[in-house]
C-alpha cells in the first residue's frame, strides 16, 4: 500500500468526501451502542479520528471522547469543523497515544487500521490505554470479507487492488487473540444510502479513498470515464448500499 501523507494530500477535501448524513451517523452509533456497556458516561477514544466525522456524535451518545490523529491538517480541520465540549483532539497514533494507561472504556478505529504501520505495537498500545474489559470497535475491511462497493467494478482490477490494502480477518483476529484479547462479536452494518449515484460520483471525484492513491494515472482516468458513463445512464438512482464489517474485540 502506498502510504498517504494527509498533511499534503486529501486533507482539504476529506471532510466533504467522507461526510456522513444524519441517517448514516445514527445507524453507526446504534451499531456501536449494541456492543458497548449500557452504563453512561463511557470514556472513549477515536483512534485515527481524521476530520472528526464520528467524534462529536460519540461524545453526545456515550460520554467524553479523545480523538487521536497523527495528521496536523486533519486535526486542525476537526478542531474547526467538529468541535464539541466533550471532545479533545490530540496528536498521536494507534501505536503511541498520549493518554494514561487504563483510561478508556472503548476505542473506535473506523477505516484506519490499514494505515497502521506497526500493527503489533498498536495491539499492545490499545491494550494499555483500555481498562480491563474495554472494547475495541474495529470497522475495517478484510481481504476475505470485502464489502465490494458498486463503483469499484468500473476501475481496472478494482476489487483486487482495493482488497489488497487489507489483511484477512483471521490474521487480524490472530494478532489480537495471541496477545490475550478475545473476540466479542463480528457482524456487518448496512449503512443507508449516501444519496443518488450522481451524488456519490461527485464525492468519489474528490479521491479521498485510499484506493485511488494506489492506481496509476491511466487506470484512474479509465476508471472514472467508465464510472461516469455508467452513472450518466441513471444519475438520480439511489446509490446502492452494502454490508460493512464490524469486529469487536475485548481487552483482557
Short mmCIF file of C-alpha atoms in Angstrom, two decimals:
data_model
loop_
_atom_site.label_atom_id
_atom_site.label_comp_id
_atom_site.label_asym_id
_atom_site.label_seq_id
_atom_site.Cartn_x
_atom_site.Cartn_y
_atom_site.Cartn_z
CA UNK A 1 0.00 0.00 0.00
CA UNK A 2 1.31 3.44 -0.88
CA UNK A 3 1.28 5.49 2.29
CA UNK A 4 -0.84 8.64 2.21
CA UNK A 5 0.51 11.81 3.80
CA UNK A 6 -2.68 13.51 4.90
CA UNK A 7 -0.80 16.72 5.63
CA UNK A 8 -0.12 17.14 1.91
CA UNK A 9 -2.91 15.05 0.34
CA UNK A 10 -6.67 14.84 0.80
CA UNK A 11 -6.99 16.94 3.97
CA UNK A 12 -8.69 19.80 2.10
CA UNK A 13 -11.40 17.54 0.67
CA UNK A 14 -11.56 14.71 3.20
CA UNK A 15 -14.38 16.08 5.36
CA UNK A 16 -16.58 16.66 2.31
CA UNK A 17 -15.63 13.45 0.53
CA UNK A 18 -16.18 11.22 3.56
CA UNK A 19 -19.06 13.04 5.29
CA UNK A 20 -21.94 11.02 6.73
CA UNK A 21 -25.54 12.17 6.65
CA UNK A 22 -27.63 12.06 9.83
CA UNK A 23 -29.25 8.74 8.99
CA UNK A 24 -25.89 7.12 8.31
CA UNK A 25 -24.43 8.51 11.53
CA UNK A 26 -27.39 7.27 13.59
CA UNK A 27 -27.02 3.82 12.08
CA UNK A 28 -23.39 3.58 13.15
CA UNK A 29 -23.98 4.98 16.62
CA UNK A 30 -26.75 2.42 17.12
CA UNK A 31 -24.41 -0.36 16.00
CA UNK A 32 -21.74 0.82 18.43
CA UNK A 33 -24.26 1.05 21.27
CA UNK A 34 -25.18 -2.61 20.78
CA UNK A 35 -21.63 -3.75 21.60
CA UNK A 36 -20.77 -1.23 24.33
CA UNK A 37 -21.76 -1.34 28.03
CA UNK A 38 -25.13 0.24 28.82
CA UNK A 39 -23.77 2.48 31.59
CA UNK A 40 -23.08 6.13 30.87
CA UNK A 41 -20.85 8.00 30.64
CA UNK A 42 -18.16 5.99 28.91
CA UNK A 43 -14.68 7.34 28.28
CA UNK A 44 -13.88 6.86 24.60
CA UNK A 45 -11.01 7.08 22.13
CA UNK A 46 -11.49 7.78 18.43
CA UNK A 47 -8.20 6.44 17.06
CA UNK A 48 -7.44 7.89 13.65
CA UNK A 49 -10.15 10.48 14.20
CA UNK A 50 -9.31 12.35 10.99
CA UNK A 51 -11.56 15.36 10.49
CA UNK A 52 -13.83 14.31 13.36
CA UNK A 53 -16.73 12.82 11.46
CA UNK A 54 -17.58 10.47 14.36
CA UNK A 55 -16.01 12.12 17.40
CA UNK A 56 -18.76 14.62 18.40
CA UNK A 57 -21.51 12.02 17.88
CA UNK A 58 -19.62 9.56 20.09
CA UNK A 59 -19.34 12.20 22.82
CA UNK A 60 -23.03 13.09 22.59
CA UNK A 61 -24.11 9.46 22.77
CA UNK A 62 -21.64 7.85 25.16
CA UNK A 63 -19.52 10.41 27.02
CA UNK A 64 -16.17 12.24 26.73
CA UNK A 65 -14.01 11.30 23.74
CA UNK A 66 -10.38 11.90 22.85
CA UNK A 67 -9.69 11.98 19.13
CA UNK A 68 -6.18 10.71 18.36
CA UNK A 69 -4.88 11.70 14.94
CA UNK A 70 -1.30 11.92 13.55
CA UNK A 71 -2.05 14.43 10.77
CA UNK A 72 -1.74 18.09 11.80
CA UNK A 73 -4.01 19.24 8.96
CA UNK A 74 -6.69 16.69 9.74
CA UNK A 75 -6.68 17.68 13.43
CA UNK A 76 -6.91 21.35 12.51
CA UNK A 77 -9.92 20.61 10.33
CA UNK A 78 -11.55 18.60 13.13
CA UNK A 79 -11.00 21.36 15.66
CA UNK A 80 -12.51 23.92 13.29
CA UNK A 81 -15.40 21.88 11.89
CA UNK A 82 -16.20 19.30 14.57
CA UNK A 83 -15.88 20.97 17.98
CA UNK A 84 -17.77 19.57 20.98
CA UNK A 85 -17.50 20.31 24.71
CA UNK A 86 -16.92 16.62 25.38
CA UNK A 87 -14.18 16.22 22.77
CA UNK A 88 -10.47 16.93 22.62
CA UNK A 89 -8.21 16.21 19.67
CA UNK A 90 -4.61 15.15 20.34
CA UNK A 91 -1.59 14.34 18.20
CA UNK A 92 -0.85 10.63 18.29
CA UNK A 93 -1.27 7.31 16.57
CA UNK A 94 -2.56 3.82 17.28
CA UNK A 95 0.99 2.84 18.25
CA UNK A 96 1.57 5.85 20.52
CA UNK A 97 -1.38 7.52 22.25
CA UNK A 98 -0.82 10.44 24.65
CA UNK A 99 -3.34 9.20 27.23
CA UNK A 100 -2.90 7.45 30.59
CA UNK A 101 -2.94 3.69 30.88
CA UNK A 102 -6.36 2.17 31.58
CA UNK A 103 -8.13 5.46 30.96
CA UNK A 104 -10.72 4.48 28.33
CA UNK A 105 -13.72 2.18 28.23
CA UNK A 106 -13.63 1.76 24.46
CA UNK A 107 -11.74 2.73 21.34
CA UNK A 108 -13.12 3.16 17.85
CA UNK A 109 -10.96 2.60 14.80
CA UNK A 110 -13.06 3.39 11.75
CA UNK A 111 -11.27 2.54 8.50
CA UNK A 112 -7.90 3.45 9.98
CA UNK A 113 -6.43 0.02 10.81
CA UNK A 114 -4.96 -0.42 7.30
CA UNK A 115 -2.92 2.76 7.82
CA UNK A 116 -1.21 1.42 10.96
CA UNK A 117 2.43 0.59 10.24
CA UNK A 118 3.33 -1.28 13.44
CA UNK A 119 0.21 -3.36 13.99
CA UNK A 120 1.72 -5.49 16.76
CA UNK A 121 2.68 -2.28 18.56
CA UNK A 122 -0.85 -0.94 18.12
CA UNK A 123 -2.32 -4.12 19.65
CA UNK A 124 -0.16 -3.56 22.75
CA UNK A 125 -0.89 0.16 22.91
CA UNK A 126 -4.63 -0.37 22.64
CA UNK A 127 -4.41 -2.88 25.50
CA UNK A 128 -2.50 -0.30 27.55
CA UNK A 129 -4.99 2.55 27.17
CA UNK A 130 -8.17 0.50 27.66
CA UNK A 131 -9.45 -0.63 31.03
CA UNK A 132 -9.76 -4.39 31.64
CA UNK A 133 -12.81 -5.50 29.71
CA UNK A 134 -12.62 -2.41 27.48
CA UNK A 135 -13.67 -2.86 23.89
CA UNK A 136 -12.17 -2.03 20.53
CA UNK A 137 -14.69 -1.34 17.76
CA UNK A 138 -12.77 -2.15 14.60
CA UNK A 139 -14.56 -1.06 11.45
CA UNK A 140 -12.09 -2.37 8.93
CA UNK A 141 -12.28 -4.02 5.57
CA UNK A 142 -10.82 -7.51 5.38
CA UNK A 143 -9.38 -9.16 2.31
CA UNK A 144 -11.70 -12.15 2.69
CA UNK A 145 -14.74 -10.17 3.91
CA UNK A 146 -14.71 -7.31 1.43
CA UNK A 147 -17.91 -5.24 1.08
CA UNK A 148 -17.35 -4.77 -2.68
CA UNK A 149 -18.84 -1.30 -3.20
CA UNK A 150 -20.60 -0.96 -6.55
CA UNK A 151 -18.33 1.65 -8.10
CA UNK A 152 -15.16 -0.46 -7.81
CA UNK A 153 -16.19 -2.65 -10.73
CA UNK A 154 -15.57 0.24 -13.14
CA UNK A 155 -11.85 0.55 -12.30
CA UNK A 156 -9.19 -1.76 -13.73
CA UNK A 157 -8.68 -4.58 -11.22
CA UNK A 158 -10.78 -2.51 -8.82
CA UNK A 159 -11.80 -5.21 -6.34
CA UNK A 160 -8.36 -6.84 -6.46
CA UNK A 161 -6.50 -3.57 -5.81
CA UNK A 162 -8.83 -2.48 -3.02
CA UNK A 163 -8.83 -5.86 -1.27
CA UNK A 164 -5.02 -5.93 -1.36
CA UNK A 165 -4.94 -2.99 1.06
CA UNK A 166 -6.40 -5.10 3.86
CA UNK A 167 -5.49 -8.12 5.97
CA UNK A 168 -7.68 -11.22 6.02
CA UNK A 169 -10.00 -11.42 9.01
CA UNK A 170 -8.32 -14.45 10.60
CA UNK A 171 -4.96 -12.66 10.54
CA UNK A 172 -6.32 -9.62 12.37
CA UNK A 173 -8.07 -11.80 14.95
CA UNK A 174 -4.90 -13.85 15.49
CA UNK A 175 -2.86 -10.71 16.15
CA UNK A 176 -5.19 -9.70 18.97
CA UNK A 177 -6.02 -13.10 20.47
CA UNK A 178 -2.33 -14.08 20.63
CA UNK A 179 -1.92 -11.05 22.90
CA UNK A 180 -4.78 -12.11 25.18
CA UNK A 181 -7.73 -10.28 23.60
CA UNK A 182 -10.99 -12.08 22.90
CA UNK A 183 -13.46 -11.65 20.05
CA UNK A 184 -16.65 -10.13 21.49
CA UNK A 185 -18.51 -10.03 18.18
CA UNK A 186 -18.34 -9.86 14.42
CA UNK A 187 -21.07 -8.75 12.07
CA UNK A 188 -21.97 -6.27 9.39
CA UNK A 189 -23.70 -2.92 9.33
CA UNK A 190 -25.62 -1.77 6.27
CA UNK A 191 -25.11 1.96 6.06
CA UNK A 192 -28.04 3.85 4.49
CA UNK A 193 -27.55 5.27 1.01
CA UNK A 194 -25.39 8.36 0.68
CA UNK A 195 -27.84 9.81 -1.86
CA UNK A 196 -28.02 9.32 -5.58
CA UNK A 197 -25.46 7.69 -7.82
CA UNK A 198 -24.74 11.17 -9.15
CA UNK A 199 -24.12 12.45 -5.61
CA UNK A 200 -21.75 9.58 -4.97
CA UNK A 201 -19.84 10.25 -8.18
CA UNK A 202 -19.22 13.85 -7.10
CA UNK A 203 -17.79 12.65 -3.80
CA UNK A 204 -15.66 9.98 -5.46
CA UNK A 205 -14.18 12.63 -7.75
CA UNK A 206 -12.57 14.15 -4.62
CA UNK A 207 -10.47 10.95 -4.42
CA UNK A 208 -10.43 10.77 -0.63
CA UNK A 209 -10.36 6.97 -0.50
CA UNK A 210 -7.07 5.10 -0.02
CA UNK A 211 -7.89 3.03 -3.10
CA UNK A 212 -7.35 5.92 -5.50
CA UNK A 213 -3.81 6.54 -4.27
CA UNK A 214 -2.85 3.01 -5.33
CA UNK A 215 -3.79 3.39 -9.03
CA UNK A 216 -1.66 4.54 -11.92
CA UNK A 217 -2.88 7.76 -13.61
CA UNK A 218 -4.07 5.88 -16.72
CA UNK A 219 -6.09 3.45 -14.61
CA UNK A 220 -7.63 6.33 -12.66
CA UNK A 221 -8.62 8.09 -15.85
CA UNK A 222 -10.06 4.94 -17.41
CA UNK A 223 -11.97 4.06 -14.26
CA UNK A 224 -13.57 7.45 -13.84
CA UNK A 225 -14.50 7.52 -17.51
CA UNK A 226 -16.31 4.18 -17.19
CA UNK A 227 -17.93 5.22 -13.90
CA UNK A 228 -19.17 8.50 -15.36
CA UNK A 229 -20.68 6.67 -18.34
CA UNK A 230 -22.45 4.20 -16.04
CA UNK A 231 -23.82 6.91 -13.73
CA UNK A 232 -24.95 9.07 -16.65
CA UNK A 233 -27.45 6.35 -17.61
CA UNK A 234 -29.39 6.98 -14.38
CA UNK A 235 -27.79 9.66 -12.17
CA UNK A 236 -30.83 10.03 -9.91
CA UNK A 237 -30.99 6.37 -8.92
CA UNK A 238 -30.19 5.79 -5.23
CA UNK A 239 -26.59 4.82 -4.60
CA UNK A 240 -26.53 1.09 -3.76
CA UNK A 241 -25.79 0.07 -0.18
CA UNK A 242 -23.60 -2.77 1.05
CA UNK A 243 -22.81 -4.62 4.28
CA UNK A 244 -19.77 -3.25 6.11
CA UNK A 245 -17.78 -5.40 8.58
CA UNK A 246 -17.52 -4.50 12.28
CA UNK A 247 -15.23 -6.55 14.52
CA UNK A 248 -15.50 -6.07 18.30
CA UNK A 249 -12.56 -7.12 20.45
CA UNK A 250 -12.34 -7.13 24.25
CA UNK A 251 -9.23 -6.33 26.22
CA UNK A 252 -8.14 -8.93 28.79
#
